[in-house]
């Protein structure tokens, strides 16, 4: 892509999202609340509330925090299918954008389009990107396996250009392992018009991660993370194939990861122990969902400062 074409493409995505910079904070469940989303949006990017598991009370609380400010929101498609009233509630608040991930988008496209809200779809393969394009997505996020939380198996380096080539001129955002300006520049070289970042914004003042979680992030390394299903079973979530979650390894993963029949082994008693550990921020047991870019995080910063550090990459 020539520099002139790249500049034109960037302008198009900025206009579509009504942002100054194509920098998006990921909709991390229980981490990306209204305060983080609005801080990123006020700084010129797009902040997404983590509506993933469709907890209506929590989402309503975060929408109130974001009241009359700029924000977007992200949902897990397979979960939203049985919780469609949550989407209706969100649409009434006129979000800047809606992001769908992990499942068929078809049941939700018409309702979002009628409201004139940009639809961002996160995918993990070329086939998924083509499917979302054909069903009405406006922007595709190509998410590599380096990402924290749920993803699939292909790396950002190979996935992004493959999707760019497959759906051009549709705008593509890169995600997975991006935590600083070098990652942004690499994503742009691969043809992405912007970036979505979770782990870097998790390590911000405005994220809902506990102080203990943020402290662990500063000492964690990429090699300390692992892709696993153990925390999905611990939370009672039946995630579909091929998705696993990248997490910080701990006593819980050492105990359960690699065992077979986890759905039956991690029973109600184990789930209760896990939920109690989460409430106490006991990360020997509780899951800390972080990506491989954690190596690059040296300090906890205001979300606006993070956006400012990346903004120069888009000039």
Short mmCIF file of C-alpha atoms in Angstrom, two decimals:
data_model
loop_
_atom_site.label_atom_id
_atom_site.label_comp_id
_atom_site.label_asym_id
_atom_site.label_seq_id
_atom_site.Cartn_x
_atom_site.Cartn_y
_atom_site.Cartn_z
CA UNK A 1 0.00 0.00 0.00
CA UNK A 2 1.49 3.35 -1.02
CA UNK A 3 1.81 6.16 1.51
CA UNK A 4 -0.91 8.17 -0.27
CA UNK A 5 -3.28 5.19 -0.27
CA UNK A 6 -2.49 4.49 3.38
CA UNK A 7 -3.18 8.11 4.31
CA UNK A 8 -6.51 8.02 2.45
CA UNK A 9 -7.48 4.76 4.11
CA UNK A 10 -6.62 6.16 7.54
CA UNK A 11 -8.79 9.20 6.84
CA UNK A 12 -11.70 6.93 5.93
CA UNK A 13 -11.50 4.96 9.16
CA UNK A 14 -11.14 8.13 11.22
CA UNK A 15 -14.27 9.51 9.59
CA UNK A 16 -16.18 6.27 10.02
CA UNK A 17 -15.41 6.05 13.75
CA UNK A 18 -15.35 9.82 14.29
CA UNK A 19 -11.98 9.64 16.06
CA UNK A 20 -8.72 11.52 15.86
CA UNK A 21 -6.56 8.38 15.99
CA UNK A 22 -7.38 4.78 14.97
CA UNK A 23 -6.47 3.53 18.45
CA UNK A 24 -9.07 1.30 20.12
CA UNK A 25 -9.03 -0.04 23.67
CA UNK A 26 -10.30 -3.62 23.82
CA UNK A 27 -13.62 -4.50 25.50
CA UNK A 28 -12.04 -6.53 28.29
CA UNK A 29 -14.68 -8.17 30.49
CA UNK A 30 -14.87 -6.65 34.00
CA UNK A 31 -11.81 -4.55 33.17
CA UNK A 32 -12.91 -2.09 30.48
CA UNK A 33 -15.61 -0.07 32.19
CA UNK A 34 -17.15 3.28 31.40
CA UNK A 35 -14.27 5.25 32.92
CA UNK A 36 -11.62 3.61 30.72
CA UNK A 37 -13.76 3.75 27.58
CA UNK A 38 -14.50 7.44 27.92
CA UNK A 39 -10.88 8.30 28.84
CA UNK A 40 -9.60 6.68 25.62
CA UNK A 41 -12.34 8.33 23.56
CA UNK A 42 -11.72 11.75 25.07
CA UNK A 43 -8.03 11.36 24.20
CA UNK A 44 -8.90 10.91 20.53
CA UNK A 45 -9.22 7.12 20.23
CA UNK A 46 -12.17 4.80 20.70
CA UNK A 47 -12.76 3.19 24.07
CA UNK A 48 -14.90 0.05 24.25
CA UNK A 49 -16.82 -1.07 27.33
CA UNK A 50 -16.43 -4.81 27.93
CA UNK A 51 -19.99 -6.04 27.58
CA UNK A 52 -18.87 -9.55 26.60
CA UNK A 53 -20.89 -11.85 28.85
CA UNK A 54 -23.98 -9.61 28.73
CA UNK A 55 -24.28 -8.87 32.46
CA UNK A 56 -27.12 -6.36 32.12
CA UNK A 57 -26.71 -4.79 35.59
CA UNK A 58 -22.96 -4.29 35.18
CA UNK A 59 -23.34 -2.89 31.68
CA UNK A 60 -26.06 -0.47 32.82
CA UNK A 61 -23.78 0.72 35.61
CA UNK A 62 -20.93 1.35 33.18
CA UNK A 63 -23.24 3.11 30.72
CA UNK A 64 -24.24 5.46 33.52
CA UNK A 65 -20.56 6.20 34.18
CA UNK A 66 -20.14 6.97 30.47
CA UNK A 67 -23.32 9.09 30.47
CA UNK A 68 -23.43 11.52 27.52
CA UNK A 69 -19.77 10.89 26.72
CA UNK A 70 -18.15 9.11 23.78
CA UNK A 71 -17.79 5.35 24.07
CA UNK A 72 -18.20 2.08 22.21
CA UNK A 73 -19.02 -1.39 23.49
CA UNK A 74 -18.03 -4.94 22.65
CA UNK A 75 -20.03 -8.18 22.89
CA UNK A 76 -19.32 -11.90 22.56
CA UNK A 77 -21.65 -12.95 19.75
CA UNK A 78 -22.42 -16.46 20.98
CA UNK A 79 -23.36 -15.04 24.38
CA UNK A 80 -25.38 -12.14 22.97
CA UNK A 81 -27.57 -14.56 21.02
CA UNK A 82 -29.43 -15.46 24.22
CA UNK A 83 -29.28 -11.96 25.73
CA UNK A 84 -30.56 -9.69 22.97
CA UNK A 85 -32.29 -7.28 25.34
CA UNK A 86 -28.83 -6.09 26.41
CA UNK A 87 -28.13 -4.94 22.85
CA UNK A 88 -31.41 -3.03 22.80
CA UNK A 89 -30.46 -1.30 26.05
CA UNK A 90 -27.08 -0.28 24.66
CA UNK A 91 -28.47 0.95 21.33
CA UNK A 92 -30.68 3.39 23.23
CA UNK A 93 -27.51 5.07 24.53
CA UNK A 94 -26.12 5.76 21.02
CA UNK A 95 -22.63 4.25 21.29
CA UNK A 96 -19.90 5.38 18.91
CA UNK A 97 -19.47 1.81 17.66
CA UNK A 98 -20.38 -1.76 18.49
CA UNK A 99 -17.89 -4.61 18.30
CA UNK A 100 -18.87 -8.26 17.91
CA UNK A 101 -16.49 -11.19 18.41
CA UNK A 102 -16.57 -14.99 18.50
CA UNK A 103 -19.63 -16.11 16.60
CA UNK A 104 -22.16 -15.38 13.90
CA UNK A 105 -22.96 -11.67 13.55
CA UNK A 106 -26.02 -12.14 11.30
CA UNK A 107 -28.69 -11.95 14.05
CA UNK A 108 -27.53 -8.48 15.12
CA UNK A 109 -26.46 -6.63 11.98
CA UNK A 110 -29.82 -5.18 10.92
CA UNK A 111 -30.61 -3.75 14.34
CA UNK A 112 -27.20 -2.07 14.55
CA UNK A 113 -27.33 -0.76 10.98
CA UNK A 114 -30.78 0.78 11.46
CA UNK A 115 -29.29 2.95 14.19
CA UNK A 116 -26.45 4.00 11.88
CA UNK A 117 -23.79 2.73 14.30
CA UNK A 118 -20.49 1.41 12.86
CA UNK A 119 -20.12 -2.36 13.28
CA UNK A 120 -16.64 -3.63 14.14
CA UNK A 121 -16.10 -7.39 13.91
CA UNK A 122 -13.13 -9.17 15.46
CA UNK A 123 -12.00 -12.32 13.64
CA UNK A 124 -9.21 -14.88 13.85
CA UNK A 125 -9.11 -16.17 10.25
CA UNK A 126 -9.46 -15.05 6.65
CA UNK A 127 -12.65 -17.11 6.33
CA UNK A 128 -14.22 -15.34 9.29
CA UNK A 129 -13.20 -11.96 7.86
CA UNK A 130 -14.87 -12.74 4.54
CA UNK A 131 -18.00 -13.94 6.31
CA UNK A 132 -18.28 -10.76 8.40
CA UNK A 133 -17.64 -8.57 5.36
CA UNK A 134 -20.41 -10.30 3.44
CA UNK A 135 -22.83 -9.94 6.36
CA UNK A 136 -22.37 -6.21 6.80
CA UNK A 137 -19.37 -5.42 9.01
CA UNK A 138 -17.83 -1.98 8.54
CA UNK A 139 -14.41 -2.70 10.06
CA UNK A 140 -12.55 -5.96 10.67
CA UNK A 141 -10.20 -6.54 13.59
CA UNK A 142 -7.62 -9.22 12.79
CA UNK A 143 -6.73 -10.72 16.18
CA UNK A 144 -3.60 -12.81 16.53
CA UNK A 145 -2.95 -15.50 19.09
CA UNK A 146 -0.57 -13.23 21.02
CA UNK A 147 -3.60 -11.43 22.43
CA UNK A 148 -4.64 -11.70 26.05
CA UNK A 149 -7.96 -13.34 26.73
CA UNK A 150 -9.74 -15.35 24.06
CA UNK A 151 -8.30 -15.85 20.59
CA UNK A 152 -7.41 -18.70 18.23
CA UNK A 153 -4.16 -20.02 16.75
CA UNK A 154 -2.78 -17.76 13.97
CA UNK A 155 -0.25 -15.06 14.81
CA UNK A 156 -0.78 -11.36 14.20
CA UNK A 157 2.20 -11.19 11.83
CA UNK A 158 0.70 -13.62 9.32
CA UNK A 159 -2.99 -13.00 9.97
CA UNK A 160 -3.16 -9.25 9.42
CA UNK A 161 -1.71 -9.09 5.87
CA UNK A 162 -3.69 -12.15 4.81
CA UNK A 163 -6.93 -10.49 5.88
CA UNK A 164 -5.90 -7.13 4.41
CA UNK A 165 -5.34 -8.81 1.04
CA UNK A 166 -8.58 -10.79 1.24
CA UNK A 167 -11.01 -7.95 2.02
CA UNK A 168 -9.30 -4.83 0.60
CA UNK A 169 -10.29 -1.98 0.54
CA UNK A 170 -12.29 -2.70 3.70
CA UNK A 171 -10.46 -1.27 6.74
CA UNK A 172 -8.55 -3.70 8.97
CA UNK A 173 -7.44 -3.13 12.57
CA UNK A 174 -4.61 -5.23 14.02
CA UNK A 175 -4.79 -6.82 17.48
CA UNK A 176 -2.58 -9.19 19.46
CA UNK A 177 0.74 -8.42 21.13
CA UNK A 178 0.68 -4.67 20.36
CA UNK A 179 1.68 -2.55 23.36
CA UNK A 180 3.80 0.34 22.09
CA UNK A 181 4.55 2.53 19.08
CA UNK A 182 6.78 -0.14 17.54
CA UNK A 183 3.84 -2.51 17.46
CA UNK A 184 1.68 0.18 15.88
CA UNK A 185 4.28 0.82 13.19
CA UNK A 186 4.58 -2.92 12.52
CA UNK A 187 0.79 -3.23 12.22
CA UNK A 188 0.69 -0.39 9.72
CA UNK A 189 3.48 -1.99 7.69
CA UNK A 190 1.31 -5.12 7.49
CA UNK A 191 -1.51 -3.05 6.01
CA UNK A 192 -3.61 -2.39 9.12
CA UNK A 193 -5.16 1.04 9.42
CA UNK A 194 -5.20 1.04 13.20
CA UNK A 195 -4.75 -1.04 16.34
CA UNK A 196 -6.84 -2.54 19.10
CA UNK A 197 -5.00 -2.98 22.41
CA UNK A 198 -6.13 -4.71 25.57
CA UNK A 199 -3.17 -5.52 27.80
CA UNK A 200 -1.62 -2.05 27.50
CA UNK A 201 -4.90 -0.36 28.50
CA UNK A 202 -5.48 -2.88 31.26
CA UNK A 203 -2.31 -1.41 32.78
CA UNK A 204 -3.87 2.06 32.97
CA UNK A 205 -5.16 4.12 35.86
CA UNK A 206 -8.72 3.90 34.58
CA UNK A 207 -9.01 0.13 34.10
CA UNK A 208 -10.97 -1.86 36.65
CA UNK A 209 -8.13 -4.31 37.20
CA UNK A 210 -7.10 -4.48 40.85
CA UNK A 211 -3.89 -2.90 42.07
CA UNK A 212 -2.52 -6.39 42.66
CA UNK A 213 -3.29 -7.38 39.07
CA UNK A 214 -1.56 -4.29 37.73
CA UNK A 215 1.49 -4.95 39.92
CA UNK A 216 1.70 -8.51 38.57
CA UNK A 217 1.59 -7.17 35.03
CA UNK A 218 4.70 -5.08 35.63
CA UNK A 219 6.69 -8.17 36.59
CA UNK A 220 5.14 -10.65 34.14
CA UNK A 221 6.80 -11.86 30.93
CA UNK A 222 5.34 -13.23 27.73
CA UNK A 223 6.76 -16.66 28.56
CA UNK A 224 4.72 -16.63 31.78
CA UNK A 225 1.48 -16.76 29.79
CA UNK A 226 -0.32 -19.78 28.36
CA UNK A 227 -3.38 -20.46 26.20
CA UNK A 228 -5.85 -22.64 28.11
CA UNK A 229 -9.51 -23.44 28.81
CA UNK A 230 -9.22 -23.99 32.56
CA UNK A 231 -10.60 -20.59 33.56
CA UNK A 232 -13.59 -20.95 31.27
CA UNK A 233 -14.58 -24.14 33.09
CA UNK A 234 -13.86 -22.46 36.43
CA UNK A 235 -16.33 -19.71 35.53
CA UNK A 236 -18.90 -22.07 34.05
CA UNK A 237 -18.56 -20.80 30.48
CA UNK A 238 -18.86 -23.26 27.61
CA UNK A 239 -16.66 -21.56 25.01
CA UNK A 240 -16.84 -23.01 21.47
CA UNK A 241 -13.90 -24.32 19.48
CA UNK A 242 -11.30 -23.19 18.54
CA UNK A 243 -11.01 -20.48 21.19
CA UNK A 244 -8.75 -20.60 24.22
CA UNK A 245 -7.73 -17.82 26.58
CA UNK A 246 -4.23 -16.44 27.11
CA UNK A 247 -3.62 -16.02 30.83
CA UNK A 248 -0.82 -15.67 33.33
CA UNK A 249 0.19 -19.12 34.54
CA UNK A 250 -0.46 -19.79 38.22
CA UNK A 251 -1.19 -22.58 40.67
CA UNK A 252 -4.62 -23.14 39.12
CA UNK A 253 -3.24 -23.63 35.60
CA UNK A 254 -0.44 -25.88 36.90
CA UNK A 255 -3.09 -28.03 38.62
CA UNK A 256 -5.60 -28.32 35.78
CA UNK A 257 -4.11 -27.39 32.40
CA UNK A 258 -3.50 -30.41 30.19
CA UNK A 259 -5.90 -32.69 32.03
CA UNK A 260 -8.75 -34.28 30.12
CA UNK A 261 -12.46 -34.08 30.99
CA UNK A 262 -11.98 -30.68 32.62
CA UNK A 263 -15.67 -29.84 32.33
CA UNK A 264 -16.48 -32.59 34.82
CA UNK A 265 -13.32 -32.30 36.93
CA UNK A 266 -13.74 -28.58 37.63
CA UNK A 267 -17.04 -29.03 39.45
CA UNK A 268 -19.26 -26.67 41.43
CA UNK A 269 -16.98 -26.87 44.46
CA UNK A 270 -13.93 -25.88 42.42
CA UNK A 271 -15.91 -23.09 40.77
CA UNK A 272 -16.87 -21.70 44.17
CA UNK A 273 -13.22 -21.69 45.25
CA UNK A 274 -12.31 -19.91 42.03
CA UNK A 275 -14.96 -17.21 42.38
CA UNK A 276 -13.90 -16.56 45.96
CA UNK A 277 -10.29 -16.15 44.81
CA UNK A 278 -11.40 -13.65 42.16
CA UNK A 279 -13.24 -11.61 44.77
CA UNK A 280 -10.05 -11.48 46.88
CA UNK A 281 -7.70 -10.86 43.90
CA UNK A 282 -5.88 -14.07 44.80
CA UNK A 283 -4.00 -14.64 41.56
CA UNK A 284 -2.58 -17.95 42.70
CA UNK A 285 -6.03 -19.19 41.71
CA UNK A 286 -7.84 -16.37 39.88
CA UNK A 287 -7.10 -15.88 36.19
CA UNK A 288 -5.21 -12.83 34.95
CA UNK A 289 -6.01 -12.49 31.24
CA UNK A 290 -2.99 -10.77 29.65
CA UNK A 291 -1.23 -10.92 26.30
CA UNK A 292 2.32 -11.50 25.17
CA UNK A 293 2.94 -7.76 24.86
CA UNK A 294 3.11 -7.58 28.66
CA UNK A 295 6.92 -7.65 28.36
CA UNK A 296 6.74 -4.08 27.04
CA UNK A 297 4.76 -2.59 29.93
CA UNK A 298 6.98 -0.83 32.43
CA UNK A 299 4.53 1.42 34.26
CA UNK A 300 0.86 2.07 34.94
CA UNK A 301 -0.21 5.20 33.07
CA UNK A 302 -3.31 7.30 32.47
CA UNK A 303 -5.17 6.07 29.39
CA UNK A 304 -4.76 9.47 27.74
CA UNK A 305 -0.98 9.23 28.08
CA UNK A 306 -1.00 5.82 26.41
CA UNK A 307 -2.97 7.25 23.48
CA UNK A 308 -0.57 10.21 23.25
CA UNK A 309 2.45 7.87 23.14
CA UNK A 310 0.94 6.03 20.15
CA UNK A 311 -0.61 8.94 18.29
CA UNK A 312 2.60 10.01 16.53
CA UNK A 313 2.68 6.73 14.64
CA UNK A 314 -0.32 7.85 12.60
CA UNK A 315 1.24 10.98 11.12
#
